[in-house]
Short mmCIF file of C-alpha atoms in Angstrom, two decimals:
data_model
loop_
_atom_site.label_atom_id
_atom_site.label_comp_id
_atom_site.label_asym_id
_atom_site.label_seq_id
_atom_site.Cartn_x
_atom_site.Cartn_y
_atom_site.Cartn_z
CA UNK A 222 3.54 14.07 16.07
CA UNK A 223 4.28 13.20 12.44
CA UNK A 224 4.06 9.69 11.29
CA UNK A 225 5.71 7.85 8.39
CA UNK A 226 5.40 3.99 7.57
CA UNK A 227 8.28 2.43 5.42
CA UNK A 228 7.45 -0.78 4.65
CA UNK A 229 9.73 -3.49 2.58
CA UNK A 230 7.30 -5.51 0.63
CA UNK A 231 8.12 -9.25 0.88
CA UNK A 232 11.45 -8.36 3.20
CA UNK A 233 10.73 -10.86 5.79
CA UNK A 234 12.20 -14.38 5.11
CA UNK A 235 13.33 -17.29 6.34
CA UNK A 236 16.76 -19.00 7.42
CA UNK A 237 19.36 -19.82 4.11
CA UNK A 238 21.76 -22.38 4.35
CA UNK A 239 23.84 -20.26 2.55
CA UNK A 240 23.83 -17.65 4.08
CA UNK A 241 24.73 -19.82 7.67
CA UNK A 242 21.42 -20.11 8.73
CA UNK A 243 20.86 -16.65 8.70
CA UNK A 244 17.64 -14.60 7.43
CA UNK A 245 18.49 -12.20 4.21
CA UNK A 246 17.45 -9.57 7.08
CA UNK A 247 20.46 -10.79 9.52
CA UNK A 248 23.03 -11.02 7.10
CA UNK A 249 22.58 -8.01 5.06
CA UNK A 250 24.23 -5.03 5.87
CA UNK A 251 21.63 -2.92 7.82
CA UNK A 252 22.98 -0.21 10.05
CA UNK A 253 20.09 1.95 10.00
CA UNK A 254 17.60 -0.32 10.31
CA UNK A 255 19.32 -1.69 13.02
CA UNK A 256 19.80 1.74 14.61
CA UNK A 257 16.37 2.51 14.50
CA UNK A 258 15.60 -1.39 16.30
CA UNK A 259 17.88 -0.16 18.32
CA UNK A 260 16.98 3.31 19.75
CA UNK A 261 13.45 2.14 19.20
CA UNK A 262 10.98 -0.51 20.59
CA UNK A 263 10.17 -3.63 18.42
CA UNK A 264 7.75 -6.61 18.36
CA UNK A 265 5.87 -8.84 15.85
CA UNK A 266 3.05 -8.33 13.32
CA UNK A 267 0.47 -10.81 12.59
CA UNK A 268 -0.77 -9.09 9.09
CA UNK A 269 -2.79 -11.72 7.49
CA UNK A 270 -6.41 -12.19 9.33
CA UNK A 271 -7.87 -15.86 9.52
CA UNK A 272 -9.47 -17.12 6.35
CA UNK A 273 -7.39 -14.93 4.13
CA UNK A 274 -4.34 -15.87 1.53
CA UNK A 275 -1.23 -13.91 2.35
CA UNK A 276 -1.32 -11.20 -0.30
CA UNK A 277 -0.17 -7.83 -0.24
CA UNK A 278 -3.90 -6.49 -0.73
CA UNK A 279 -4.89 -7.94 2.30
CA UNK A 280 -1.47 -7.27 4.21
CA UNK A 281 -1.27 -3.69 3.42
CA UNK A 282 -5.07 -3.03 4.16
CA UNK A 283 -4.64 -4.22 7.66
CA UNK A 284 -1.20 -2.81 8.59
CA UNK A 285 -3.18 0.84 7.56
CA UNK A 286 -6.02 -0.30 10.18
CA UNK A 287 -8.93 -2.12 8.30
CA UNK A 288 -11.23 -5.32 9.49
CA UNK A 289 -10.59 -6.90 6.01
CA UNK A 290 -13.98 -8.55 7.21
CA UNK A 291 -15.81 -4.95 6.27
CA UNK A 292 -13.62 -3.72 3.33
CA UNK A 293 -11.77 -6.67 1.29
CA UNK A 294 -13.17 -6.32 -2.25
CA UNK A 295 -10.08 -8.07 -3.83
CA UNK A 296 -7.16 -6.26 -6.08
CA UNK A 297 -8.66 -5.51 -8.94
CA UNK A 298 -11.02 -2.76 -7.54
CA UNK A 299 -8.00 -1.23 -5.65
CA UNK A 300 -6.48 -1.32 -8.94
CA UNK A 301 -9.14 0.24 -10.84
CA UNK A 302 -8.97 3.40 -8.22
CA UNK A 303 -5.04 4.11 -9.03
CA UNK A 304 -5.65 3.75 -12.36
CA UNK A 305 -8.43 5.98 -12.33
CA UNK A 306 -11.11 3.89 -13.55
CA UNK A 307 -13.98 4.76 -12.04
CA UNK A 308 -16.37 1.61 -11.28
CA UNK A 309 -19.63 0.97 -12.11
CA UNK A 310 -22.11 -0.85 -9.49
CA UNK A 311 -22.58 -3.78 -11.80
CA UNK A 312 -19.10 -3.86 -12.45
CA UNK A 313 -16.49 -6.89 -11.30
CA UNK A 314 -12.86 -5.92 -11.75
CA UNK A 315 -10.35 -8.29 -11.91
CA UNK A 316 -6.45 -8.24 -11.69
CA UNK A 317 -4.77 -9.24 -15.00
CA UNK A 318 -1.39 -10.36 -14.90
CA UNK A 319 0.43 -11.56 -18.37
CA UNK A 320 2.87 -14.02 -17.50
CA UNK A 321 5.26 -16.52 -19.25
CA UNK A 322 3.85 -19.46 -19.48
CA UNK A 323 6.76 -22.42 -20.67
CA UNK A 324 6.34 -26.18 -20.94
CA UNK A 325 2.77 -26.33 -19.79
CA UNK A 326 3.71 -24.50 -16.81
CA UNK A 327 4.29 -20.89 -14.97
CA UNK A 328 7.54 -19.66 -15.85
CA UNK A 329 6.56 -16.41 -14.10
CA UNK A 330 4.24 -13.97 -13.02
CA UNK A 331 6.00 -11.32 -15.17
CA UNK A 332 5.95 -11.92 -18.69
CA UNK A 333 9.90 -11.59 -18.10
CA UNK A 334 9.38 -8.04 -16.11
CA UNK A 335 7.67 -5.66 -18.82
CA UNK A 336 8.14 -2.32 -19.05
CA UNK A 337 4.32 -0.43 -18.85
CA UNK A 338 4.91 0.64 -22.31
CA UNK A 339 5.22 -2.58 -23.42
CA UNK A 340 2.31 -4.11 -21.20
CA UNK A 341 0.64 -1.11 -22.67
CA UNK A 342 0.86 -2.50 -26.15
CA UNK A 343 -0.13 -5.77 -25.50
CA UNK A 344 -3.02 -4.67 -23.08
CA UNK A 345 -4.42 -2.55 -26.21
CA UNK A 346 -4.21 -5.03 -28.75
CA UNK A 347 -5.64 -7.59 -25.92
CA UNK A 348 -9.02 -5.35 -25.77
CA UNK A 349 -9.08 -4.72 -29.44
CA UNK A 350 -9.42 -8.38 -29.80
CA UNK A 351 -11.35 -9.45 -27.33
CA UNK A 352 -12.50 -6.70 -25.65
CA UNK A 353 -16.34 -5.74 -25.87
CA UNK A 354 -19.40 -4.16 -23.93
CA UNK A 355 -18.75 -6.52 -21.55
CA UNK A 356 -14.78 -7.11 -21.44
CA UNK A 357 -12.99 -4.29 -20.94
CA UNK A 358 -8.66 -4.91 -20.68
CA UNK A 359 -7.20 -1.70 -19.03
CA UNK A 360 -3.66 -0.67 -19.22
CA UNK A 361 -2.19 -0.61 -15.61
CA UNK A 362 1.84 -1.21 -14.48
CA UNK A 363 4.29 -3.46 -15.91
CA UNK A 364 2.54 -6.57 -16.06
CA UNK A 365 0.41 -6.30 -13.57
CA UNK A 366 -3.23 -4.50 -15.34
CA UNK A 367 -6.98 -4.86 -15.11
CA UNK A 368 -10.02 -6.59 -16.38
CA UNK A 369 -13.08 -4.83 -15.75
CA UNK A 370 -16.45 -7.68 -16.73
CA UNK A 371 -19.67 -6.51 -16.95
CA UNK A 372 -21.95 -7.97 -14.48
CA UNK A 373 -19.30 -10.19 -13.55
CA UNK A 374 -19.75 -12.37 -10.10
CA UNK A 375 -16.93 -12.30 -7.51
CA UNK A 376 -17.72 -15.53 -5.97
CA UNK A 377 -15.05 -17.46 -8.14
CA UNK A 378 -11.68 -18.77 -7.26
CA UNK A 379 -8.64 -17.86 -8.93
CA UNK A 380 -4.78 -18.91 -8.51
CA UNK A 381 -2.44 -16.10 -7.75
CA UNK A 382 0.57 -16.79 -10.27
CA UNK A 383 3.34 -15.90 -8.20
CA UNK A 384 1.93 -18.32 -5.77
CA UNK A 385 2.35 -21.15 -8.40
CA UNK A 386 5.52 -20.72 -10.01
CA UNK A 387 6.44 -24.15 -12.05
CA UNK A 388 3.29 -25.62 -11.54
CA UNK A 389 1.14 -26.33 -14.13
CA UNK A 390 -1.29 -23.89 -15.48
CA UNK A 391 -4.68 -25.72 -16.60
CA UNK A 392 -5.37 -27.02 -13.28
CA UNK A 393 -5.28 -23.56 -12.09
CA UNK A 394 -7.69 -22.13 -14.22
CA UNK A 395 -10.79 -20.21 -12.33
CA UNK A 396 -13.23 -22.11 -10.79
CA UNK A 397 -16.63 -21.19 -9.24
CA UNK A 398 -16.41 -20.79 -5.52
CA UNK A 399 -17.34 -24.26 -3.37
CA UNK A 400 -19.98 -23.18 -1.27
CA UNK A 401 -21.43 -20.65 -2.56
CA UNK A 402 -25.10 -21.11 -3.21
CA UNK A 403 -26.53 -17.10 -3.46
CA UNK A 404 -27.88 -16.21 -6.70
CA UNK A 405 -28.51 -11.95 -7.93
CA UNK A 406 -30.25 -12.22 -10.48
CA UNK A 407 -28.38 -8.54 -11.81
CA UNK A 408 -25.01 -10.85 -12.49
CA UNK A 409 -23.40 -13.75 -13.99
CA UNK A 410 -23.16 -17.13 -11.99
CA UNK A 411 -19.99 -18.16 -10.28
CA UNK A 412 -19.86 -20.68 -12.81
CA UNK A 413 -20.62 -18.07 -16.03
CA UNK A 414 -17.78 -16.13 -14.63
CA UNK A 415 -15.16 -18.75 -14.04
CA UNK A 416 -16.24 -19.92 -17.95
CA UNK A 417 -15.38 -16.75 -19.53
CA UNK A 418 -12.36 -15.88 -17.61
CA UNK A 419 -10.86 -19.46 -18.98
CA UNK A 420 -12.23 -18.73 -22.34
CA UNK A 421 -10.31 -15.22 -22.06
CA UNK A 422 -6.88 -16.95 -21.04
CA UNK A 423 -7.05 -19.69 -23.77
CA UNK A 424 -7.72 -16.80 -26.41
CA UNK A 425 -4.57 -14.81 -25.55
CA UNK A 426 -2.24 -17.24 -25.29
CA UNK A 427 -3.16 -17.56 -29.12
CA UNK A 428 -3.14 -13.78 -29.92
CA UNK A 429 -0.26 -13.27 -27.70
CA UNK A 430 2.39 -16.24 -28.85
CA UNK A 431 1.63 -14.41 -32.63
CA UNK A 432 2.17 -11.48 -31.72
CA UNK A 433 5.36 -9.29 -33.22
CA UNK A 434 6.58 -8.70 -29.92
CA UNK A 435 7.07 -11.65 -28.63
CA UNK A 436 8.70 -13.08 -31.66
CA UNK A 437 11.46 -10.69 -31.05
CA UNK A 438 12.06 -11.51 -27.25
CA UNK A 439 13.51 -14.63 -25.73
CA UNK A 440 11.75 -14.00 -23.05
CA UNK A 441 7.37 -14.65 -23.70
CA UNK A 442 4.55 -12.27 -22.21
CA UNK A 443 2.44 -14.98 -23.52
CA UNK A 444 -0.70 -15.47 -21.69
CA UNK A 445 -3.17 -13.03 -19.34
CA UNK A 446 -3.66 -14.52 -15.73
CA UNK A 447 -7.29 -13.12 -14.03
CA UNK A 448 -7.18 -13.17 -10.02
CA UNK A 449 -8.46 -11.28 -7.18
CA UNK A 450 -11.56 -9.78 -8.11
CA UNK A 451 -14.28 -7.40 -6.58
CA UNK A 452 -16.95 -4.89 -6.95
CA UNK A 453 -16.29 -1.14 -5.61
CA UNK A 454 -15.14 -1.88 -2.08
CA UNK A 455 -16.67 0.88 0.65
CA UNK A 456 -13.85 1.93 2.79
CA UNK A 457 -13.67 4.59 5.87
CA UNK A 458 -10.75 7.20 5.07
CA UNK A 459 -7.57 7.37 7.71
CA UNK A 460 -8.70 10.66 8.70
CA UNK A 461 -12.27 9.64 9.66
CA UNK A 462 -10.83 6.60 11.96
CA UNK A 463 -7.48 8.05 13.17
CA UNK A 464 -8.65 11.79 13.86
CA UNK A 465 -5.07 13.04 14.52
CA UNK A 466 -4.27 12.45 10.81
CA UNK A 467 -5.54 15.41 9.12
CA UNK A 468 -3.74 15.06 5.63
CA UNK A 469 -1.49 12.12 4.09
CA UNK A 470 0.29 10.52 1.21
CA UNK A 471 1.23 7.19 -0.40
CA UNK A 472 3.91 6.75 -1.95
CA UNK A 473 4.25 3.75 -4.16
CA UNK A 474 5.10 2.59 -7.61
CA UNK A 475 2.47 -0.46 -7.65
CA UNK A 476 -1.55 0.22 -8.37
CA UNK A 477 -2.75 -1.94 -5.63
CA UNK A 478 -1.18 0.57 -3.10
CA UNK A 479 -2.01 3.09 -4.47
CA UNK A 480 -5.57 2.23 -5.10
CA UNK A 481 -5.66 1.51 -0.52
CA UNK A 482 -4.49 4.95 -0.28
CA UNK A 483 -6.80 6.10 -2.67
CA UNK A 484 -9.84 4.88 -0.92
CA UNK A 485 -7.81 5.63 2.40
CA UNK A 486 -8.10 9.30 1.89
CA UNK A 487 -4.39 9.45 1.21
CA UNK A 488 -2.94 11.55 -1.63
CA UNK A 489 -1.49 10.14 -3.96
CA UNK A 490 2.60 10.87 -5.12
CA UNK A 491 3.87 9.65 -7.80
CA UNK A 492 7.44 9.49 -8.07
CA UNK A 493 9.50 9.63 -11.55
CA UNK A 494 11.60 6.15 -12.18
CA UNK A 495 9.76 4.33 -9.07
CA UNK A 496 9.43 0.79 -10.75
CA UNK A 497 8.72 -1.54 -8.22
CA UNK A 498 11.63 -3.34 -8.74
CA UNK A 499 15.32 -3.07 -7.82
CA UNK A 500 16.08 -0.37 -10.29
CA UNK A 501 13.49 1.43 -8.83
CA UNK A 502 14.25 5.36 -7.56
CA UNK A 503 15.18 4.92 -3.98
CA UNK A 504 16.54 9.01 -3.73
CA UNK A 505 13.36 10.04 -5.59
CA UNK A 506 10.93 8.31 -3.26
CA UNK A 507 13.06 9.22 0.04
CA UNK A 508 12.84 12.90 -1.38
CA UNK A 509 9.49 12.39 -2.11
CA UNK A 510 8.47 11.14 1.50
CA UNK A 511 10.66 13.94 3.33
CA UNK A 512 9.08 16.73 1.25
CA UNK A 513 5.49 15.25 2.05
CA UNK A 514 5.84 14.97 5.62
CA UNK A 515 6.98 18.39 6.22
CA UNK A 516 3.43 19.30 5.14
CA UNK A 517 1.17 16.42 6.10
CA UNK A 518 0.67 14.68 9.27
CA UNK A 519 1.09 11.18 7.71
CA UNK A 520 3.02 9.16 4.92
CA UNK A 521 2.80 5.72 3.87
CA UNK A 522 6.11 4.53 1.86
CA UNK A 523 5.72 1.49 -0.04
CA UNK A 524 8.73 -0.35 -1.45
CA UNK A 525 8.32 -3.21 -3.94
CA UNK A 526 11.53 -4.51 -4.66
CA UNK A 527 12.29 -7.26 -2.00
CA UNK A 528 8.85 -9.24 -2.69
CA UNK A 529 9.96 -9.05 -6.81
CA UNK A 530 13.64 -10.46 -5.88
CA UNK A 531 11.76 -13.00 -3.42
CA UNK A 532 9.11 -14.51 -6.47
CA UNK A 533 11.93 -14.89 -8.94
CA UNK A 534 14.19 -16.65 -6.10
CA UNK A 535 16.93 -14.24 -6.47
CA UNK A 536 18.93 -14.14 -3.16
CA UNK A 537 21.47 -12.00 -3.82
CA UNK A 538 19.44 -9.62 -5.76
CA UNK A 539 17.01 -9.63 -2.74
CA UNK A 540 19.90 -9.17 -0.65
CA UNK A 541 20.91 -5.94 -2.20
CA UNK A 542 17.16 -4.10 -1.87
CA UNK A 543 17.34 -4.93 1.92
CA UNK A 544 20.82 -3.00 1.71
CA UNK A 545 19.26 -0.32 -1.17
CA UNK A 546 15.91 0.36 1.15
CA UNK A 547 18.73 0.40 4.47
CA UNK A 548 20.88 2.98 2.76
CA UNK A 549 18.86 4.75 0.11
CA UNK A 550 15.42 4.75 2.07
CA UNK A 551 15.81 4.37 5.89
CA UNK A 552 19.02 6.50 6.02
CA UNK A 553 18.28 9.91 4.38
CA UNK A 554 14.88 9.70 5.40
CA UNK A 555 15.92 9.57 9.53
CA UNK A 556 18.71 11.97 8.88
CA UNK A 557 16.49 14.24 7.37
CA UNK A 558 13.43 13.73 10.11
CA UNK A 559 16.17 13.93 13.01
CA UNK A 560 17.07 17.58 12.38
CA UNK A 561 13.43 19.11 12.45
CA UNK A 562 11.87 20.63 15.26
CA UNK A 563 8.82 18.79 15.20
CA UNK A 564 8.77 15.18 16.41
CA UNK A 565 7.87 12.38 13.57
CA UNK A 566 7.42 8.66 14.48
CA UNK A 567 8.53 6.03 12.10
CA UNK A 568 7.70 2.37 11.38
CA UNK A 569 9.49 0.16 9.67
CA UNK A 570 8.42 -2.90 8.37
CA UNK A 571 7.28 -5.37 5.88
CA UNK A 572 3.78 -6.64 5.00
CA UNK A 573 4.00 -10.12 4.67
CA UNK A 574 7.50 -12.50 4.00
CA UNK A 575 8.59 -13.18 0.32
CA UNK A 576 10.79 -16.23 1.08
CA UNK A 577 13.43 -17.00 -1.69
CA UNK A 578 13.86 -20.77 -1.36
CA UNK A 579 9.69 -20.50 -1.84
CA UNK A 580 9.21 -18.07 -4.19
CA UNK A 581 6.07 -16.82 -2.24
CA UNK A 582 4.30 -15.28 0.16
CA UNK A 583 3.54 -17.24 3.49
CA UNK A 584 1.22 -16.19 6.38
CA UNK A 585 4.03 -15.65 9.06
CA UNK A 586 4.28 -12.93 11.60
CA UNK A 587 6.75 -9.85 10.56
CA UNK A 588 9.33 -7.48 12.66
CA UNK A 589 8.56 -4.12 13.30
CA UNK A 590 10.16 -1.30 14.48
CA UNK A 591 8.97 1.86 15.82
CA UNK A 592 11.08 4.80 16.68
CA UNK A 593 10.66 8.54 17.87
CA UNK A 594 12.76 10.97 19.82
CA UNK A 595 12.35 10.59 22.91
CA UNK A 596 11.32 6.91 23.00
CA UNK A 597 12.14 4.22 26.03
CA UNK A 598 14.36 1.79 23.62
CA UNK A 599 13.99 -2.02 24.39
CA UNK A 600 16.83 -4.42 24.57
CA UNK A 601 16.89 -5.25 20.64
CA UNK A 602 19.63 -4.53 19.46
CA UNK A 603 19.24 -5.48 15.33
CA UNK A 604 16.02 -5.56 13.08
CA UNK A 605 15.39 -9.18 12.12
CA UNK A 606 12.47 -11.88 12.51
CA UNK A 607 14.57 -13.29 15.35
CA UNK A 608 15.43 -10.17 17.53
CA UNK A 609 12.31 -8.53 17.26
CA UNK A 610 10.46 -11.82 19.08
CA UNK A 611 12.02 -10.33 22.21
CA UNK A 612 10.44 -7.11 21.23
CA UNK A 613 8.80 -5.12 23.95
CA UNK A 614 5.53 -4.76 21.78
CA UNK A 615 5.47 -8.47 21.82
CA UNK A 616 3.21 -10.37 19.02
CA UNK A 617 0.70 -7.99 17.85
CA UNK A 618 -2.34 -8.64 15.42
CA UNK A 619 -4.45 -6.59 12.56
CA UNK A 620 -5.69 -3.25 13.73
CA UNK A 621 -3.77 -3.01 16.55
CA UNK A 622 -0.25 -2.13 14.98
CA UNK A 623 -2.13 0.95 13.86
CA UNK A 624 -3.62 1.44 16.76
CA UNK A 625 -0.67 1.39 18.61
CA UNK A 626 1.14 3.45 16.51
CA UNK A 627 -0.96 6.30 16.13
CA UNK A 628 -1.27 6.56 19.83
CA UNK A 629 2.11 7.88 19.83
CA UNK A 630 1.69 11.60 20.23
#
């Protein structure tokens, strides 16, 4: 048995008013989702372990089958493994958004969606400024890159920006981690840390707000926003805790999914015009996934558009990549499965909801549905957070999604 996970990132929601009362999930037009909740079994994912923020990182780690207890480093070192940076042991490596920052607050996480060639440019002239032996800026997607500090000490708190949007910034900046009272000698202090992160974001919103670029845009990538750090996190591949997996891909336009597959064991496909956002290329990825399962045992499909349309509050944009993945993903990619000899399992779901009316992620459970030839259906009918409560795989946690799923055979 084949497997293939397509996961929605930030597709789970929560009842609209206007959409009368109805999730973006039960009112957009789903038919093969629905088919496959329908000639499938279902239940509910808890993805999010206790003690953790609701991020993808975390989400995606432990939908693949990881005690984020053992392996959570943060996103930047994730990061640092799609990019190909290779870390150093003294090494901390941060995430490095550059947002919009308006009013003394968050506009957005996004700087107003770059393109990578224009995060590019204002990455380089970031570490040409302020980059030395022991700042390093490194060019990664879009807006989202990485900030690699020298001796650097994880132990720090930091505000996720699309967690924050419209707040103000400056009581966001990092802080040193309550609690934490261990001292290595080989690094910074908490506090060290936290002071030089600031001192970075208060220097680019200078260099950044003079910069040609954003003179010419109404739109500002006007600030760098540090979060989620780490050192080089020590993870077990797929194939050395699910034997039956003896090759597999990811397929994924973001960093921080590709860096879990990376240290998952998973190869790693990039796909021409995959964005991450709505424009992204559904047919390429769907091609992508078919022509990788037919010659490896597993494929992880990772589609970012929802959670975007989710942080910038955009129903009806968020509407149309639950149709786009329905259509452009889930369709050709069942068709295609359906006619080969060989039996393949898929999974469908997201990681974590991306409400609209929130603009966030929130530590909810998420609908899942698994479907094989073959399989006992349950009495769901349509994929939704609603339906797939009466699931037959009832409430599920962590690990055991995996677990489950890989015991199909």
């Amino acid at each position: 048995m084949k497997h293939i996970i397509i996961l929605g990132d930030g597709m789970a929601d929560h009842a609209i008013d206007r959409l009368g009362g109805k999730t973006p999930l039960q009112y957009a037009d789903t038919p093969y989702m629905n088919f496959l909740a329908k000639q499938g079994k279902t239940g509910m994912l808890n993805t999010i372990p206790d003690g953790f923020l609701p991020g993808s990182e975390v989400a995606n780690t432990a939908i693949l089958g990881y005690d984020l207890n053992k392996v959570y480093e943060g996103r930047g070192p994730l990061e640092a493994a799609s990019i190909g940076y290779e870390m150093q042991p003294n090494d901390m490596a941060i995430r490095c958004n550059i947002i919009e920052l308006a009013n003394g607050r968050i506009k957005n996480h996004h700087g107003g969606h770059l393109t990578t060639e224009e995060g590019n440019l204002l990455i380089k002239f970031l570490d040409k400024e302020l980059g030395n032996d022991q700042v390093k800026f490194i060019t990664g997607i879009q807006y989202r890159h990485l900030l690699v500090i020298k001796n650097g000490n994880k132990h720090i708190t930091c505000a996720p920006p699309h967690d924050h949007p419209n707040e103000e910034w400056k009581p966001l900046l990092v802080k040193p981690e309550e609690g934490y009272t261990e001292y290595n000698s080989d690094r910074m202090t908490p506090q060290a840390t936290a002071d030089l992160l600031n001192d970075l974001i208060i220097k680019s919103q200078s260099l950044l707000a003079n910069h040609p670029f954003n003179r010419q845009r109404t739109e500002k990538a006007n600030s760098i926003w540090p979060w989620s750090g780490g050192y080089r996190p020590s993870m077990s591949t797929l194939m050395q805790l699910y034997p039956d997996i003896k090759s597999g891909s990811v397929i994924s336009a973001v960093d921080l999914i590709r860096g879990i597959g990376h240290y998952a064991g998973l190869d790693i496909i990039k796909v021409p015009g995959a964005t991450g956002l709505a424009n992204t290329n559904y047919e390429g990825k769907a091609s992508a996934t078919i022509e990788a399962l037919k010659k490896q045992d597993f494929v992880f499909l990772h589609i970012e558009a929802s959670d975007e349309a989710g942080h910038d509050g955009d129903l009806d944009l968020k509407l149309q990549t639950i149709r786009n993945l329905d259509a452009r993903i889930v369709k050709p990619v069942y068709e295609a499965v359906n006619e080969w000899e060989g039996p393949v399992c898929i999974a469908l779901l997201p990681d974590h909801p991306t409400p609209v009316e929130i603009r966030t992620h929130v530590k909810e459970p998420v609908p899942f549905a698994i479907w094989h030839r073959g399989i006992q259906p349950d009495k769901v009918t349509t994929y939704d957070e609603k339906s797939c409560t009466r699931g037959e795989y009832g409430l599920l946690s962590l690990q055991q999604f995996m677990e489950t799923f890989m015991k199909i055979k």
